[in-house]
């Protein structure tokens, strides 16, 4: 099956590809392609290049720096970035808090924060989850107590992605206590350089430092940093979660990983012939490719609905589940393809400057770590079990 773009979108796709080819620095592309760790400077460099071209915030209204693209153009853009491969644009500023500030922030907040998001002058992180308040987010306990024109915040957030780089956190805090759990939550913007904040790394099982626990000890946050009304944070938080779903299927990334899987399988040998000619392994690749094409068709169906003015609903839970399962299966099959070469684990391989000979083929070195790291994709952004619940309740009527 081949889904063809119409001439207008094919021309747009070529323009995006040309821009990436001409602008993405080769060393950054190389790090993304080979699964090496990216530093803050890598992300910021790329985002500033996108911003210079006017492509940093495709989803924003034009008056705030958006592109005015159709949903289909936005899909093509995200797909090409993932397939190139370019570094992902860090979503916390542009995709998450930006739309909330645009929809619910006051003029001073828009003027202060939106240009800094576009220019990547502030690095944002997301302070939603807490120990014992992940799926049950409304159970969060970090508290903000009013003291004159400040809130004093105490508590802790966890799994905070890339908080080690962050200048700002958008954060859910409890400002009221009685009534329903969802009531009494406020949405505040916290300067991560404030006294009383500690960021403690959580090292994931492959040895990476992507997530953190953040502690607040009497952190003073100006009341002017609250978005919208006190106690209405749940409404803004839910609005943001709807935006978090963008690009959740990661089809461009999956295409690139599938191409890599086929390259690996063509290079590895089984019973004296290339592994890709082994009927059993070939069938596994084919089954996965079919799933991937079906997901792409589902995404395109939703995008065409959006083009016709229909807002994406609970169907985005399908994209989250299928996208994450496909990403995990790709990582699993790549590891299976290299067999025992996946076993030696050299954490330094992921850092710039490491030039020791790998054990086995070069492409085998990151595969196990990659597999372990991608276990996260069925947990973050709302676990797959929770997405199944959403589908059952809102689509199947259980
Ligand atoms: C790599 C990574 C990055 C993350 N980054 C961020 C971030 O930047 N900011 C942030 O705020 N959060 C972040 N998170 C947190 C993420 O949103 C939560 O981990 C997720 O919502 C699950 O919450 P939990 O970890 O508390 O697990 P729990 O909610 O305790 O769930 C444990 C298990 O029980 C299942 N479960 C729970 N409730 C139900 C139910 N009602 N029905 C069926 N099954 C259920 C879950 O699916 C899961 O398998 C990140 C998580 C990961 C893994």
Tab-separated table of N, CA and C in Angstrom, residues 10-144:
chain	number	residue	atom	x	y	z
A	10	UNK	N	2.858	17.314	-1.673
A	10	UNK	CA	4.137	16.711	-2.080
A	10	UNK	C	5.187	17.812	-2.236
A	11	UNK	N	4.780	18.955	-2.791
A	11	UNK	CA	5.721	20.088	-2.955
A	11	UNK	C	6.135	20.614	-1.581
A	12	UNK	N	5.173	20.661	-0.656
A	12	UNK	CA	5.481	21.119	0.696
A	12	UNK	C	6.465	20.143	1.371
A	13	UNK	N	6.215	18.852	1.211
A	13	UNK	CA	7.123	17.840	1.787
A	13	UNK	C	8.554	18.029	1.256
A	14	UNK	N	8.651	18.296	-0.057
A	14	UNK	CA	9.987	18.489	-0.648
A	14	UNK	C	10.664	19.733	-0.078
A	15	UNK	N	9.848	20.761	0.167
A	15	UNK	CA	10.407	21.997	0.744
A	15	UNK	C	10.956	21.718	2.158
A	16	UNK	N	10.193	20.955	2.935
A	16	UNK	CA	10.643	20.614	4.297
A	16	UNK	C	11.926	19.793	4.223
A	17	UNK	N	11.949	18.795	3.323
A	17	UNK	CA	13.146	17.949	3.191
A	17	UNK	C	14.360	18.784	2.817
A	18	UNK	N	14.148	19.719	1.882
A	18	UNK	CA	15.266	20.575	1.425
A	18	UNK	C	15.777	21.415	2.594
A	19	UNK	N	14.849	21.962	3.353
A	19	UNK	CA	15.256	22.797	4.486
A	19	UNK	C	16.097	21.969	5.476
A	20	UNK	N	15.636	20.764	5.771
A	20	UNK	CA	16.379	19.922	6.727
A	20	UNK	C	17.764	19.606	6.159
A	21	UNK	N	17.800	19.206	4.880
A	21	UNK	CA	19.093	18.862	4.246
A	21	UNK	C	20.078	20.012	4.311
A	22	UNK	N	19.574	21.210	4.055
A	22	UNK	CA	20.470	22.370	3.945
A	22	UNK	C	20.837	22.963	5.295
A	23	UNK	N	20.031	22.691	6.338
A	23	UNK	CA	20.238	23.419	7.592
A	23	UNK	C	20.630	22.578	8.808
A	24	UNK	N	20.189	21.326	8.849
A	24	UNK	CA	20.475	20.543	10.058
A	24	UNK	C	21.967	20.209	10.111
A	25	UNK	N	22.677	20.670	11.165
A	25	UNK	CA	24.120	20.387	11.244
A	25	UNK	C	24.385	18.878	11.216
A	26	UNK	N	25.424	18.494	10.439
A	26	UNK	CA	25.690	17.066	10.209
A	26	UNK	C	25.977	16.324	11.512
A	27	UNK	N	26.667	16.982	12.475
A	27	UNK	CA	27.014	16.254	13.711
A	27	UNK	C	25.764	15.955	14.540
A	28	UNK	N	24.793	16.889	14.502
A	28	UNK	CA	23.549	16.651	15.262
A	28	UNK	C	22.752	15.522	14.598
A	29	UNK	N	22.670	15.587	13.277
A	29	UNK	CA	21.942	14.539	12.547
A	29	UNK	C	22.565	13.172	12.847
A	30	UNK	N	23.880	13.147	12.856
A	30	UNK	CA	24.593	11.905	13.102
A	30	UNK	C	24.277	11.347	14.497
A	31	UNK	N	24.222	12.250	15.482
A	31	UNK	CA	23.911	11.786	16.845
A	31	UNK	C	22.495	11.220	16.914
A	32	UNK	N	21.550	11.904	16.247
A	32	UNK	CA	20.159	11.390	16.279
A	32	UNK	C	20.097	10.042	15.561
A	33	UNK	N	20.726	9.982	14.390
A	33	UNK	CA	20.676	8.763	13.564
A	33	UNK	C	21.227	7.566	14.326
A	34	UNK	N	22.307	7.801	15.090
A	34	UNK	CA	22.973	6.680	15.755
A	34	UNK	C	22.556	6.483	17.206
A	35	UNK	N	21.504	7.181	17.620
A	35	UNK	CA	20.961	6.962	18.967
A	35	UNK	C	21.865	7.462	20.077
A	36	UNK	N	22.738	8.452	19.786
A	36	UNK	CA	23.627	8.987	20.841
A	36	UNK	C	22.880	10.027	21.665
A	37	UNK	N	23.415	10.338	22.858
A	37	UNK	CA	22.768	11.340	23.698
A	37	UNK	C	22.880	12.722	23.064
A	38	UNK	N	21.789	13.482	23.128
A	38	UNK	CA	21.827	14.868	22.666
A	38	UNK	C	21.961	15.769	23.876
A	39	UNK	N	22.753	16.841	23.719
A	39	UNK	CA	22.866	17.821	24.798
A	39	UNK	C	21.861	18.944	24.591
A	40	UNK	N	21.738	19.797	25.610
A	40	UNK	CA	20.809	20.932	25.508
A	40	UNK	C	21.135	21.779	24.272
A	41	UNK	N	22.440	21.978	24.025
A	41	UNK	CA	22.857	22.844	22.901
A	41	UNK	C	22.377	22.280	21.564
A	42	UNK	N	22.342	20.947	21.441
A	42	UNK	CA	21.887	20.342	20.173
A	42	UNK	C	20.428	20.714	19.894
A	43	UNK	N	19.599	20.557	20.934
A	43	UNK	CA	18.171	20.869	20.759
A	43	UNK	C	17.985	22.361	20.451
A	44	UNK	N	18.688	23.183	21.237
A	44	UNK	CA	18.483	24.636	21.096
A	44	UNK	C	18.956	25.105	19.714
A	45	UNK	N	20.096	24.583	19.257
A	45	UNK	CA	20.607	24.968	17.927
A	45	UNK	C	19.561	24.674	16.854
A	46	UNK	N	19.015	23.469	16.902
A	46	UNK	CA	18.046	23.070	15.868
A	46	UNK	C	16.759	23.889	15.974
A	47	UNK	N	16.284	24.088	17.202
A	47	UNK	CA	15.038	24.847	17.368
A	47	UNK	C	15.213	26.289	16.903
A	48	UNK	N	16.401	26.845	17.114
A	48	UNK	CA	16.613	28.238	16.663
A	48	UNK	C	16.652	28.316	15.145
A	49	UNK	N	17.163	27.262	14.502
A	49	UNK	CA	17.144	27.240	13.029
A	49	UNK	C	15.696	27.164	12.532
A	50	UNK	N	14.889	26.347	13.195
A	50	UNK	CA	13.471	26.265	12.801
A	50	UNK	C	12.796	27.618	13.014
A	51	UNK	N	13.128	28.254	14.117
A	51	UNK	CA	12.494	29.545	14.421
A	51	UNK	C	12.868	30.603	13.388
A	52	UNK	N	14.149	30.560	12.960
A	52	UNK	CA	14.601	31.533	11.950
A	52	UNK	C	13.771	31.380	10.660
A	53	UNK	N	13.406	30.148	10.374
A	53	UNK	CA	12.614	29.867	9.163
A	53	UNK	C	11.118	30.157	9.393
A	54	UNK	N	10.741	30.434	10.683
A	54	UNK	CA	9.327	30.677	11.007
A	54	UNK	C	8.545	29.407	11.246
A	55	UNK	N	9.260	28.284	11.518
A	55	UNK	CA	8.603	26.977	11.636
A	55	UNK	C	8.657	26.404	13.049
A	56	UNK	N	8.878	27.243	14.041
A	56	UNK	CA	9.037	26.710	15.395
A	56	UNK	C	7.689	26.292	16.004
A	57	UNK	N	6.623	27.019	15.663
A	57	UNK	CA	5.351	26.785	16.360
A	57	UNK	C	4.209	26.607	15.362
A	58	UNK	N	4.240	25.512	14.573
A	58	UNK	CA	3.217	25.351	13.533
A	58	UNK	C	1.788	25.388	14.062
A	59	UNK	N	1.588	24.972	15.318
A	59	UNK	CA	0.221	24.884	15.832
A	59	UNK	C	-0.314	26.181	16.413
A	60	UNK	N	0.513	27.210	16.536
A	60	UNK	CA	0.050	28.453	17.160
A	60	UNK	C	-0.701	29.321	16.155
A	61	UNK	N	-1.586	30.195	16.657
A	61	UNK	CA	-2.205	31.172	15.749
A	61	UNK	C	-1.124	32.055	15.112
A	62	UNK	N	-1.393	32.466	13.880
A	62	UNK	CA	-0.383	33.233	13.128
A	62	UNK	C	0.047	34.497	13.884
A	63	UNK	N	-0.913	35.157	14.562
A	63	UNK	CA	-0.542	36.426	15.222
A	63	UNK	C	0.468	36.229	16.349
A	64	UNK	N	0.604	34.990	16.830
A	64	UNK	CA	1.601	34.745	17.879
A	64	UNK	C	2.863	34.082	17.330
A	65	UNK	N	2.943	33.899	16.017
A	65	UNK	CA	4.154	33.295	15.438
A	65	UNK	C	3.915	31.932	14.822
A	66	UNK	N	2.650	31.518	14.700
A	66	UNK	CA	2.322	30.238	14.050
A	66	UNK	C	2.487	30.341	12.535
A	67	UNK	N	2.325	29.189	11.854
A	67	UNK	CA	2.586	29.137	10.414
A	67	UNK	C	1.324	29.279	9.565
A	68	UNK	N	0.162	29.030	10.165
A	68	UNK	CA	-1.077	29.037	9.380
A	68	UNK	C	-1.225	27.790	8.528
A	69	UNK	N	-0.422	26.746	8.806
A	69	UNK	CA	-0.514	25.522	8.012
A	69	UNK	C	-1.817	24.780	8.297
A	70	UNK	N	-2.221	23.961	7.323
A	70	UNK	CA	-3.355	23.057	7.532
A	70	UNK	C	-2.884	21.895	8.429
A	71	UNK	N	-3.831	21.152	9.056
A	71	UNK	CA	-3.428	19.973	9.830
A	71	UNK	C	-2.578	19.002	9.002
A	72	UNK	N	-2.892	18.891	7.686
A	72	UNK	CA	-2.129	17.974	6.829
A	72	UNK	C	-0.679	18.440	6.688
A	73	UNK	N	-0.493	19.744	6.531
A	73	UNK	CA	0.884	20.256	6.439
A	73	UNK	C	1.635	20.004	7.739
A	74	UNK	N	0.932	20.183	8.857
A	74	UNK	CA	1.598	19.956	10.152
A	74	UNK	C	2.008	18.499	10.294
A	75	UNK	N	1.135	17.604	9.814
A	75	UNK	CA	1.464	16.172	9.876
A	75	UNK	C	2.690	15.870	9.001
A	76	UNK	N	2.685	16.410	7.783
A	76	UNK	CA	3.813	16.169	6.856
A	76	UNK	C	5.110	16.683	7.489
A	77	UNK	N	5.051	17.871	8.085
A	77	UNK	CA	6.225	18.479	8.711
A	77	UNK	C	6.768	17.579	9.832
A	78	UNK	N	5.876	17.140	10.730
A	78	UNK	CA	6.310	16.312	11.863
A	78	UNK	C	6.855	14.972	11.376
A	79	UNK	N	6.198	14.400	10.366
A	79	UNK	CA	6.636	13.124	9.812
A	79	UNK	C	8.052	13.265	9.237
A	80	UNK	N	8.283	14.332	8.487
A	80	UNK	CA	9.591	14.515	7.842
A	80	UNK	C	10.687	14.765	8.866
A	81	UNK	N	10.380	15.517	9.909
A	81	UNK	CA	11.368	15.753	10.964
A	81	UNK	C	11.786	14.423	11.610
A	82	UNK	N	10.797	13.575	11.877
A	82	UNK	CA	11.087	12.274	12.497
A	82	UNK	C	11.854	11.357	11.565
A	83	UNK	N	11.552	11.435	10.272
A	83	UNK	CA	12.170	10.521	9.307
A	83	UNK	C	13.567	10.975	8.920
A	84	UNK	N	13.888	12.268	9.074
A	84	UNK	CA	15.108	12.859	8.489
A	84	UNK	C	16.431	12.166	8.850
A	85	UNK	N	16.842	12.003	10.088
A	85	UNK	CA	16.177	12.354	11.322
A	85	UNK	C	16.717	13.665	11.892
A	86	UNK	N	15.779	14.509	12.359
A	86	UNK	CA	16.150	15.728	13.080
A	86	UNK	C	15.825	15.511	14.556
A	87	UNK	N	16.433	16.286	15.458
A	87	UNK	CA	16.063	16.140	16.870
A	87	UNK	C	14.594	16.505	17.053
A	88	UNK	N	13.898	15.819	17.948
A	88	UNK	CA	12.510	16.231	18.191
A	88	UNK	C	12.497	17.630	18.794
A	89	UNK	N	11.503	18.436	18.426
A	89	UNK	CA	11.340	19.730	19.093
A	89	UNK	C	10.829	19.430	20.495
A	90	UNK	N	11.468	20.006	21.507
A	90	UNK	CA	11.059	19.716	22.887
A	90	UNK	C	9.674	20.317	23.112
A	91	UNK	N	8.732	19.444	23.457
A	91	UNK	CA	7.313	19.830	23.409
A	91	UNK	C	6.873	20.742	24.554
A	92	UNK	N	7.612	20.726	25.681
A	92	UNK	CA	7.070	21.353	26.892
A	92	UNK	C	6.734	22.836	26.714
A	93	UNK	N	7.596	23.557	25.987
A	93	UNK	CA	7.320	24.974	25.761
A	93	UNK	C	6.302	25.164	24.650
A	94	UNK	N	6.681	24.720	23.449
A	94	UNK	CA	5.905	25.108	22.269
A	94	UNK	C	4.575	24.362	22.136
A	95	UNK	N	4.567	23.083	22.483
A	95	UNK	CA	3.341	22.298	22.261
A	95	UNK	C	2.453	22.252	23.494
A	96	UNK	N	3.060	22.410	24.672
A	96	UNK	CA	2.248	22.240	25.881
A	96	UNK	C	1.883	23.574	26.524
A	97	UNK	N	2.871	24.261	27.138
A	97	UNK	CA	2.471	25.450	27.893
A	97	UNK	C	2.119	26.620	26.965
A	98	UNK	N	2.756	26.673	25.773
A	98	UNK	CA	2.472	27.780	24.839
A	98	UNK	C	0.975	27.905	24.546
A	99	UNK	N	0.318	26.827	24.077
A	99	UNK	CA	-1.116	26.926	23.793
A	99	UNK	C	-1.964	27.298	25.022
A	100	UNK	N	-1.517	26.883	26.219
A	100	UNK	CA	-2.268	27.245	27.437
A	100	UNK	C	-2.142	28.748	27.688
A	101	UNK	N	-0.924	29.279	27.522
A	101	UNK	CA	-0.731	30.726	27.728
A	101	UNK	C	-1.552	31.496	26.691
A	102	UNK	N	-1.551	31.011	25.453
A	102	UNK	CA	-2.320	31.692	24.399
A	102	UNK	C	-3.824	31.683	24.731
A	103	UNK	N	-4.296	30.537	25.222
A	103	UNK	CA	-5.743	30.418	25.466
A	103	UNK	C	-6.176	31.061	26.780
A	104	UNK	N	-5.356	30.970	27.828
A	104	UNK	CA	-5.827	31.380	29.161
A	104	UNK	C	-4.950	32.420	29.852
A	105	UNK	N	-3.754	32.713	29.289
A	105	UNK	CA	-2.855	33.670	29.938
A	105	UNK	C	-3.324	35.096	29.729
A	106	UNK	N	-2.810	36.015	30.587
A	106	UNK	CA	-3.141	37.435	30.360
A	106	UNK	C	-2.130	38.051	29.378
A	107	UNK	N	-2.368	39.303	29.008
A	107	UNK	CA	-1.518	39.922	27.977
A	107	UNK	C	-0.055	39.969	28.409
A	108	UNK	N	0.178	40.302	29.688
A	108	UNK	CA	1.568	40.399	30.173
A	108	UNK	C	2.265	39.034	30.060
A	109	UNK	N	1.530	37.976	30.389
A	109	UNK	CA	2.131	36.628	30.304
A	109	UNK	C	2.427	36.259	28.857
A	110	UNK	N	1.513	36.608	27.956
A	110	UNK	CA	1.744	36.294	26.530
A	110	UNK	C	2.988	37.027	26.030
A	111	UNK	N	3.065	38.319	26.396
A	111	UNK	CA	4.178	39.150	25.917
A	111	UNK	C	5.516	38.655	26.473
A	112	UNK	N	5.470	38.190	27.713
A	112	UNK	CA	6.724	37.791	28.345
A	112	UNK	C	7.190	36.410	27.872
A	113	UNK	N	6.270	35.432	27.826
A	113	UNK	CA	6.720	34.052	27.645
A	113	UNK	C	6.730	33.576	26.187
A	114	UNK	N	5.761	34.021	25.371
A	114	UNK	CA	5.658	33.414	24.039
A	114	UNK	C	6.895	33.666	23.170
A	115	UNK	N	7.410	34.930	23.119
A	115	UNK	CA	8.617	35.127	22.291
A	115	UNK	C	9.809	34.321	22.810
A	116	UNK	N	9.876	34.135	24.119
A	116	UNK	CA	11.015	33.381	24.679
A	116	UNK	C	10.885	31.884	24.354
A	117	UNK	N	9.646	31.398	24.229
A	117	UNK	CA	9.459	29.995	23.806
A	117	UNK	C	9.903	29.849	22.347
A	118	UNK	N	9.464	30.775	21.509
A	118	UNK	CA	9.829	30.700	20.089
A	118	UNK	C	11.349	30.722	19.906
A	119	UNK	N	12.018	31.572	20.691
A	119	UNK	CA	13.473	31.745	20.534
A	119	UNK	C	14.271	30.705	21.323
A	120	UNK	N	13.583	29.782	21.983
A	120	UNK	CA	14.234	28.783	22.861
A	120	UNK	C	15.118	29.468	23.908
A	121	UNK	N	14.682	30.619	24.405
A	121	UNK	CA	15.426	31.294	25.474
A	121	UNK	C	15.107	30.676	26.831
A	122	UNK	N	13.896	30.140	26.980
A	122	UNK	CA	13.544	29.415	28.203
A	122	UNK	C	13.363	27.944	27.855
A	123	UNK	N	13.903	27.075	28.684
A	123	UNK	CA	13.655	25.641	28.553
A	123	UNK	C	12.593	25.299	29.594
A	124	UNK	N	11.477	24.718	29.149
A	124	UNK	CA	10.368	24.417	30.052
A	124	UNK	C	10.351	22.943	30.423
A	125	UNK	N	9.829	22.663	31.617
A	125	UNK	CA	9.547	21.270	31.970
A	125	UNK	C	8.127	21.194	32.545
A	126	UNK	N	7.639	19.957	32.621
A	126	UNK	CA	6.235	19.731	32.988
A	126	UNK	C	6.132	19.167	34.408
A	127	UNK	N	5.547	19.942	35.314
A	127	UNK	CA	5.394	19.480	36.694
A	127	UNK	C	3.969	19.053	36.975
A	128	UNK	N	3.574	17.898	36.438
A	128	UNK	CA	2.252	17.330	36.716
A	128	UNK	C	2.377	16.180	37.721
A	129	UNK	N	3.082	15.095	37.297
A	129	UNK	CA	3.085	13.863	38.102
A	129	UNK	C	3.808	14.058	39.429
A	130	UNK	N	3.297	13.337	40.419
A	130	UNK	CA	3.930	13.314	41.741
A	130	UNK	C	4.005	11.861	42.192
A	131	UNK	N	4.859	11.584	43.180
A	131	UNK	CA	4.793	10.241	43.760
A	131	UNK	C	3.350	10.003	44.218
A	132	UNK	N	2.747	8.918	43.795
A	132	UNK	CA	1.348	8.562	44.104
A	132	UNK	C	0.308	9.434	43.409
A	133	UNK	N	0.718	10.214	42.432
A	133	UNK	CA	-0.282	10.938	41.620
A	133	UNK	C	0.218	10.988	40.181
A	134	UNK	N	0.056	9.860	39.472
A	134	UNK	CA	0.433	9.778	38.064
A	134	UNK	C	-0.839	9.611	37.252
A	135	UNK	N	-1.298	8.352	37.124
A	135	UNK	CA	-2.596	8.127	36.461
A	135	UNK	C	-3.690	8.876	37.220
A	136	UNK	N	-3.579	8.850	38.532
A	136	UNK	CA	-4.546	9.573	39.363
A	136	UNK	C	-4.016	10.984	39.632
A	137	UNK	N	-3.896	11.749	38.544
A	137	UNK	CA	-3.236	13.059	38.626
A	137	UNK	C	-3.931	14.010	39.599
A	138	UNK	N	-5.256	13.900	39.662
A	138	UNK	CA	-5.989	14.839	40.528
A	138	UNK	C	-5.676	14.616	42.005
A	139	UNK	N	-4.984	13.523	42.316
A	139	UNK	CA	-4.586	13.261	43.702
A	139	UNK	C	-3.321	14.009	44.111
A	140	UNK	N	-2.872	14.939	43.284
A	140	UNK	CA	-1.594	15.607	43.580
A	140	UNK	C	-1.662	16.394	44.887
A	141	UNK	N	-0.506	16.486	45.568
A	141	UNK	CA	-0.496	17.054	46.920
A	141	UNK	C	0.430	18.253	47.097
A	142	UNK	N	1.248	18.590	46.093
A	142	UNK	CA	2.120	19.774	46.247
A	142	UNK	C	1.218	20.969	46.528
A	143	UNK	N	1.604	21.757	47.526
A	143	UNK	CA	0.676	22.786	48.002
A	143	UNK	C	1.268	24.171	47.813
A	144	UNK	N	0.416	25.112	47.412
A	144	UNK	CA	0.832	26.505	47.302
A	144	UNK	C	-0.040	27.321	48.255
